Short mmCIF file of C-alpha atoms in Angstrom, two decimals:
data_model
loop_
_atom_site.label_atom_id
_atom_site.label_comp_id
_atom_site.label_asym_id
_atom_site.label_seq_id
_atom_site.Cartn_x
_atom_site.Cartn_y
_atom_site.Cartn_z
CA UNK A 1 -82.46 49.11 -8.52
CA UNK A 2 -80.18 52.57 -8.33
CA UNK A 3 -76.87 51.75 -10.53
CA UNK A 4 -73.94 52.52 -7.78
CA UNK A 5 -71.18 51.31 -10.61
CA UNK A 6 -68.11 53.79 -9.91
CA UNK A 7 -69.38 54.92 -6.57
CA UNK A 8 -66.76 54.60 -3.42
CA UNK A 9 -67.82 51.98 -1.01
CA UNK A 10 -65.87 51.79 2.29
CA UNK A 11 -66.39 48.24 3.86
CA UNK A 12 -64.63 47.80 7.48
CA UNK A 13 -63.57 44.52 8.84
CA UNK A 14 -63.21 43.06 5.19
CA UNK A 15 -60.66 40.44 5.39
CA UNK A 16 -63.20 37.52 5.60
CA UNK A 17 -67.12 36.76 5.89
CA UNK A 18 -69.66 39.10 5.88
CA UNK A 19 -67.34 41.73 5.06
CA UNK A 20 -65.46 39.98 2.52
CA UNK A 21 -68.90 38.93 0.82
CA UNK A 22 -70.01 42.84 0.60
CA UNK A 23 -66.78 43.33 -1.20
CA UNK A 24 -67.87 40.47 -3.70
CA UNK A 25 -71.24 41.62 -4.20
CA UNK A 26 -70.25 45.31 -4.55
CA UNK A 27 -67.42 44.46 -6.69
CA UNK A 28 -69.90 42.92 -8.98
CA UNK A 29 -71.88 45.81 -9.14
CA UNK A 30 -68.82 48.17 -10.34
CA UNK A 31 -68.00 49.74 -7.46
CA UNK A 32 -64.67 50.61 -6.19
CA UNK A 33 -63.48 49.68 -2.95
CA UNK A 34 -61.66 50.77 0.23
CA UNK A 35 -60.92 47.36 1.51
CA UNK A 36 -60.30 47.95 5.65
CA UNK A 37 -58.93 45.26 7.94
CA UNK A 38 -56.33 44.69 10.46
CA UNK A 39 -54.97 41.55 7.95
CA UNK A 40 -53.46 43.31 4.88
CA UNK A 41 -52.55 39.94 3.62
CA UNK A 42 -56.07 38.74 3.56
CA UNK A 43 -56.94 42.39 1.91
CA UNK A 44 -54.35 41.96 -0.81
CA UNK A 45 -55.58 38.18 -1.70
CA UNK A 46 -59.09 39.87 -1.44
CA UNK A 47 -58.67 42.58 -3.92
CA UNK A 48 -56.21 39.90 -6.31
CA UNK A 49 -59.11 38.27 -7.00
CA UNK A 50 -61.48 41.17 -7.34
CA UNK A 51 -59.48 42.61 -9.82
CA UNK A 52 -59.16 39.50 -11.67
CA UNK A 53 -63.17 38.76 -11.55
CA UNK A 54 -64.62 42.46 -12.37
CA UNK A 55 -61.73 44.24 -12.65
CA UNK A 56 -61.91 46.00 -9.91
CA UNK A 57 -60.13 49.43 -8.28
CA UNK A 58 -59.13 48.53 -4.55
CA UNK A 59 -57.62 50.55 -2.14
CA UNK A 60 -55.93 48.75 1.10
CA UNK A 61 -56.21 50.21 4.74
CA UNK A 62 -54.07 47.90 6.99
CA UNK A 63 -56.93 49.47 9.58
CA UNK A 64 -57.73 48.81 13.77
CA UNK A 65 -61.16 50.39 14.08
CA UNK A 66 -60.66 50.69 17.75
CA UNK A 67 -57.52 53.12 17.68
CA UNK A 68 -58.80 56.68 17.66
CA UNK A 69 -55.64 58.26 16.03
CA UNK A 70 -54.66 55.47 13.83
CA UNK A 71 -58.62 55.94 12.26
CA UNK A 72 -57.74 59.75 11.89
CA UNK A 73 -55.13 59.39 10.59
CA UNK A 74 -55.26 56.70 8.00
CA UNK A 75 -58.56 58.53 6.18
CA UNK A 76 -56.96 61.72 6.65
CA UNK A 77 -54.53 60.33 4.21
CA UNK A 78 -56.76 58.68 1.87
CA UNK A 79 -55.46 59.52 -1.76
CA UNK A 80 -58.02 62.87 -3.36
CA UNK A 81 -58.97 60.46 -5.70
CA UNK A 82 -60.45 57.97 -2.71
CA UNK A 83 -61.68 60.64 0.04
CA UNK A 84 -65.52 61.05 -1.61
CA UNK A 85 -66.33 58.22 -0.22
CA UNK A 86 -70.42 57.64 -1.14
CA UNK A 87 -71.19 53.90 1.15
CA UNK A 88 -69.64 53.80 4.13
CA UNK A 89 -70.53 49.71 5.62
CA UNK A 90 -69.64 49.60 9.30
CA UNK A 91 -68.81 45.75 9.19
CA UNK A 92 -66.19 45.09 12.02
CA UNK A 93 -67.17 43.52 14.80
CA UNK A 94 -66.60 40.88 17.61
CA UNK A 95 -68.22 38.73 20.31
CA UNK A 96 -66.02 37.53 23.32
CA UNK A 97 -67.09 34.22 25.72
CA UNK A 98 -70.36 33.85 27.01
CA UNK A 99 -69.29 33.96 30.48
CA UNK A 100 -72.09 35.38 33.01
CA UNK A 101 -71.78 39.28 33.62
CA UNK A 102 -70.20 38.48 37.65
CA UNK A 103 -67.76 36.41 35.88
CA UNK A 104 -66.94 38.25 33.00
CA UNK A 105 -63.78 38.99 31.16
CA UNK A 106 -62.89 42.75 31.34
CA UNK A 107 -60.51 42.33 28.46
CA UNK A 108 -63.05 40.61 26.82
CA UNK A 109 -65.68 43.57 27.54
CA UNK A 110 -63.05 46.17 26.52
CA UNK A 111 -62.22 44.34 22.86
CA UNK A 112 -66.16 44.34 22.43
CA UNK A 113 -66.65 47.74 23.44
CA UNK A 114 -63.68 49.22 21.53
CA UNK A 115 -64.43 47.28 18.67
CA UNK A 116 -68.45 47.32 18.01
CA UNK A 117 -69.33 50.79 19.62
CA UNK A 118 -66.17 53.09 19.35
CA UNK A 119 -64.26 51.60 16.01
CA UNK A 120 -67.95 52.66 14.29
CA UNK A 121 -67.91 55.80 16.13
CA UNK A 122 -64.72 56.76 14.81
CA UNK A 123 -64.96 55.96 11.32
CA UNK A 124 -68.42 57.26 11.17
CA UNK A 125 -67.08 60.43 12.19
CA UNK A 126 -64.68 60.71 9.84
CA UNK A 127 -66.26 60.04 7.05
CA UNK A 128 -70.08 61.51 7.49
CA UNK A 129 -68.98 65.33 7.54
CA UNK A 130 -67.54 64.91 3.94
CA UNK A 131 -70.96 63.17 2.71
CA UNK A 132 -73.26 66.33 4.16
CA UNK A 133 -70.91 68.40 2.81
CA UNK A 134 -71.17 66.57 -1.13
CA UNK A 135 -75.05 66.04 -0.39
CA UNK A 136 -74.87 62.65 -1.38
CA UNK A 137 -74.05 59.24 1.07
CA UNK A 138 -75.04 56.03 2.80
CA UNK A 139 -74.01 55.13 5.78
CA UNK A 140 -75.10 50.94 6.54
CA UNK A 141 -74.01 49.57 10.05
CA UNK A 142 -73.89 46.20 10.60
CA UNK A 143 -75.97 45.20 14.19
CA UNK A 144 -77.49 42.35 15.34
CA UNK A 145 -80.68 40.34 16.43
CA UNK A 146 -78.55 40.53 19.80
CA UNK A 147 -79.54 44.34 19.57
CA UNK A 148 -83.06 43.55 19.77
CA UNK A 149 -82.80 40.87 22.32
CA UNK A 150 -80.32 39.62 25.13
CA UNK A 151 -79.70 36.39 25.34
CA UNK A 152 -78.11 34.38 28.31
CA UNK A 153 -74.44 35.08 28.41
CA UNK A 154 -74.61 37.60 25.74
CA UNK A 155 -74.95 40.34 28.46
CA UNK A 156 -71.67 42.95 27.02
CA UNK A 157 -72.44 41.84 23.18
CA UNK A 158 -76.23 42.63 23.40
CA UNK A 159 -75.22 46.02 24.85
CA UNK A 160 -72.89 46.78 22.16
CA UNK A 161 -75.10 45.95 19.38
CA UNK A 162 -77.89 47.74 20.96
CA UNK A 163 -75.89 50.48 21.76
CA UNK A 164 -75.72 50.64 17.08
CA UNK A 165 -78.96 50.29 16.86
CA UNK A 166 -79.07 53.52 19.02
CA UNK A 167 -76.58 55.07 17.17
CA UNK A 168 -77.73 54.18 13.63
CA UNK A 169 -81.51 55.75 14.98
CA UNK A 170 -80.03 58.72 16.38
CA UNK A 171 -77.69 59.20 13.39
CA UNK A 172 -80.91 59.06 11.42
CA UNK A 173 -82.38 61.94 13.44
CA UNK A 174 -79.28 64.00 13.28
CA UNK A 175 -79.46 63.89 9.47
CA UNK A 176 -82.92 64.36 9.33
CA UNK A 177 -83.50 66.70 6.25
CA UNK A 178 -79.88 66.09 4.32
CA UNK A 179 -79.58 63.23 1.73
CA UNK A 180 -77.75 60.83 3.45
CA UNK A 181 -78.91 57.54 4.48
CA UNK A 182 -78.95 55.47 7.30
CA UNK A 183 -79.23 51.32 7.35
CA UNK A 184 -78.84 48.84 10.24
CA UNK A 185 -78.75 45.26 9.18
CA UNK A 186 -79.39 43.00 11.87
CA UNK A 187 -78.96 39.01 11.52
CA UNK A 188 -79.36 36.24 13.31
CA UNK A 189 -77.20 33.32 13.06
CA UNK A 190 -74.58 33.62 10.34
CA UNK A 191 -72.00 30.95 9.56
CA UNK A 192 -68.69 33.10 9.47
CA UNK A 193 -65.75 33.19 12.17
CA UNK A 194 -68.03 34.54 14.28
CA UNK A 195 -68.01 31.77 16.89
CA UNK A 196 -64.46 30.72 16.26
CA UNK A 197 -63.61 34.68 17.32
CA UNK A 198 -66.07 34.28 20.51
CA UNK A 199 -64.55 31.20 21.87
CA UNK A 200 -60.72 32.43 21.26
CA UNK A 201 -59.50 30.35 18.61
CA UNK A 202 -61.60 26.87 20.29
CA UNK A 203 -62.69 26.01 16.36
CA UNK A 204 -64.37 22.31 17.80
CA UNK A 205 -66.42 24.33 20.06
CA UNK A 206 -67.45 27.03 17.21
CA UNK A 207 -68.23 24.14 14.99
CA UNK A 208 -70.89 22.68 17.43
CA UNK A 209 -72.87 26.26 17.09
CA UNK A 210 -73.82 25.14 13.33
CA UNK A 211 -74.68 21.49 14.13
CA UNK A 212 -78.49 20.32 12.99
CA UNK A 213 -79.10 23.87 12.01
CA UNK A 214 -79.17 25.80 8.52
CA UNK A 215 -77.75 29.25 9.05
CA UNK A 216 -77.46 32.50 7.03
CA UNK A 217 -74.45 32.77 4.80
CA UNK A 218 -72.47 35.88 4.71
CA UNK A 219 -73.72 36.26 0.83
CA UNK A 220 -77.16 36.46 2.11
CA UNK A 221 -76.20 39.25 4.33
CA UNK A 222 -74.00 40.79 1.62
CA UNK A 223 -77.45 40.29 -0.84
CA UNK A 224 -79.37 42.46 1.65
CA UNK A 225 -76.29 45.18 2.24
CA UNK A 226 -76.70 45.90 -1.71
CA UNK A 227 -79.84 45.89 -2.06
CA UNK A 228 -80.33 48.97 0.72
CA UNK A 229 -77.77 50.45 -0.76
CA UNK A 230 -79.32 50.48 -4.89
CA UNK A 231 -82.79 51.78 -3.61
CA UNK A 232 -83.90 55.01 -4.89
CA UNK A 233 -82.45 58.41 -3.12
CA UNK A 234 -85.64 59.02 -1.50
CA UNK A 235 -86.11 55.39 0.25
CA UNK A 236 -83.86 54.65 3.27
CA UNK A 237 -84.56 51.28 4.18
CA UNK A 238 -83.86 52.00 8.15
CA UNK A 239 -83.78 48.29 9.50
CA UNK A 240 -83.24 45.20 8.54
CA UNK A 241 -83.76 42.13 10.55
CA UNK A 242 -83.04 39.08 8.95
CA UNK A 243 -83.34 35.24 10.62
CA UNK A 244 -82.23 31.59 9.10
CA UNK A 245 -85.35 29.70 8.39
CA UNK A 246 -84.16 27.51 11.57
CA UNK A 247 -84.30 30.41 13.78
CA UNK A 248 -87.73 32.33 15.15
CA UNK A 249 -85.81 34.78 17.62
CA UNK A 250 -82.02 35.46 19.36
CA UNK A 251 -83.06 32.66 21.73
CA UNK A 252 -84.92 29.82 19.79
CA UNK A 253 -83.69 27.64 17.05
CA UNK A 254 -84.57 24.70 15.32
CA UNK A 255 -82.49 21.75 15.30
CA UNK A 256 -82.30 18.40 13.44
CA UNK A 257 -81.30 15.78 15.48
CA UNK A 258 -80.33 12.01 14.00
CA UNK A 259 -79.87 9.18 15.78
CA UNK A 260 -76.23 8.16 15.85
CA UNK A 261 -74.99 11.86 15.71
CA UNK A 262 -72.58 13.25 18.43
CA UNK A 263 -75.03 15.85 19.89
CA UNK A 264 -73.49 18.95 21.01
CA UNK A 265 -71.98 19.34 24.23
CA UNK A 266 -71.59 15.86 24.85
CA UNK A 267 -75.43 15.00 25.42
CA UNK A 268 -77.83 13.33 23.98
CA UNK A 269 -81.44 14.00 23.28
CA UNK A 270 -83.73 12.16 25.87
CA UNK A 271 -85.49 10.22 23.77
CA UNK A 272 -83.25 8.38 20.83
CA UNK A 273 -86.36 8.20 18.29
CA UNK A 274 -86.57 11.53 17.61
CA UNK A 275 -86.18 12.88 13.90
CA UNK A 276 -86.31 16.59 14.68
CA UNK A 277 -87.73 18.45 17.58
CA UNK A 278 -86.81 22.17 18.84
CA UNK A 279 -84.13 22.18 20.88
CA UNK A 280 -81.81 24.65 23.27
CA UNK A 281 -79.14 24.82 25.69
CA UNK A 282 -79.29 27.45 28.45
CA UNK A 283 -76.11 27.95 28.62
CA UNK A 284 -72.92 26.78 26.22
CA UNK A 285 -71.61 23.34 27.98
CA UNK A 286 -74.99 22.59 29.82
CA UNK A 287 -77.82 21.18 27.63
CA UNK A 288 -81.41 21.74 28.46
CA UNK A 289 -83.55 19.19 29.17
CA UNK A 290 -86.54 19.83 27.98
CA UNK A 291 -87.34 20.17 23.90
CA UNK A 292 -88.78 23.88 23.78
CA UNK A 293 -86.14 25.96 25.32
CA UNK A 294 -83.78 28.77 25.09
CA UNK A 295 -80.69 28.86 22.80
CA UNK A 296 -77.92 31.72 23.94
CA UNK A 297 -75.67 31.42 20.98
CA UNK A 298 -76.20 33.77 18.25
CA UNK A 299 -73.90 34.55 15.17
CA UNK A 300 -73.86 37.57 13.57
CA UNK A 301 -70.94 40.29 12.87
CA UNK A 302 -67.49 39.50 11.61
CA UNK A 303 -64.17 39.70 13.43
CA UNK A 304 -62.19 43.10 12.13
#
């Protein structure tokens, strides 16, 4: 492990879950931070306790990823002392309904798109130019399993988060033969806000995602961000894909079912003497009937 105490670590969408646990876990390795969110109040409780655990330097950017200008303009005006910045963890992101492509949400679409493809577009641009320049930087994006593989009703999320993996590869190319670093980090399901986010708010529905299944934490995710980032200068760990023990792919996940539980979505399993079997829903709100079958919810990134 590479020491990074003292280095500047930029972490978008930081106000809660994955992003917030990166902040933890670099805070703990003696970094400071540029804490980025649209919720300053959850930044400023964020870095309180930061400072009062490790003591740690914070900066606040009351920050919409998807605003062009605002982006510009708000690390344009990053103090001297905060503008080398040396990790730069594209965090924000957002899924929106699982509705089927012919019924979809364009507002939906648009928050997705402006949030998961452009918001790290912009503040990659910004800040990548300055680390060529100083020789020295890391740049870790935060994609998806759903960039790997679609999944029923994930149609516009899959595309965004393939669309990073893209960009993280072809960033990779276009710094081929300067320092810097690229790193995608790719979960599956992740127990964050996630689902809450997806579903607009419905928090009974979001809870139903998690039920009979073990997912990731966002401190396991935060665990593997810091580890890519303390390798050696001459290893770039390029992907990461990382799966719950419960889950073998974006579609299939392992579920404990007990008699006597509510099962999700209102049904129950065919047969009432079953301990634990694999099971699926095609689509959210319409169980599957059979015990081997697709699931097309996946957690992952974290609201901005």
């Amino acid at each position: 492990m590479v020491s990074i105490q003292d280095q500047i670590v930029l972490i978008t969408g930081a106000s809660s879950g994955i992003g917030s646990a990166c902040a933890q876990s670099f805070a703990q390795a003696g970094t400071q931070l540029i804490l980025a969110a649209r919720r300053l109040d959850r930044l400023e409780e964020l870095a309180a306790e930061l400072k009062q655990q490790f003591n740690t330097q914070s900066y606040l950017l009351a920050l919409d990823v998807c605003d062009r200008s605002h982006v510009k303009t708000s690390l344009d005006a990053l103090p001297a002392a905060w503008k080398q910045i040396d990790i730069l963890i594209n965090n924000a992101g957002l899924s929106r309904g699982l509705d089927k492509l012919q019924e979809g949400n364009i507002q939906d679409w648009e928050e997705m798109i402006d949030t998961n493809i452009k918001g790290l577009l912009y503040v990659t641009r910004e800040i990548v130019p300055g680390m060529v320049s100083r020789g020295n930087g890391q740049v870790i994006n935060m994609g998806s399993i759903a960039g790997h593989q679609t999944y029923p009703g994930g149609n516009v999320y899959c595309a965004t988060k393939a669309a990073v993996r893209a960009l993280s590869e072809g960033l990779k190319m276009d710094l081929l033969g300067t320092p810097v670093r690229v790193c995608s980090v790719d979960p599956g399901m992740v127990e964050t806000a996630f689902s809450q986010v997806r579903f607009h708010g419905d928090a009974a529905r979001a809870a139903q995602v998690y039920q009979g299944v073990t997912p990731l934490s966002p401190e396991d995710i935060a665990d593997i961000v810091l580890f890519c980032a303390t390798r050696p200068p001459h290893v770039n760990i390029s992907d990461v894909v990382v799966f719950p023990t419960d889950q073998a792919s974006a579609t299939l996940v392992h579920v404990e079912v007990r008699v006597g539980v509510i099962f999700p979505f209102h049904q129950e399993p065919q047969s009432s003497s079953v301990n634990q079997k694999i099971l699926g829903f095609e689509s959210l709100g319409r169980a599957s009937h059979t015990l081997m079958t697709q699931l097309s919810i996946l957690q992952d990134a974290e609201p901005n």
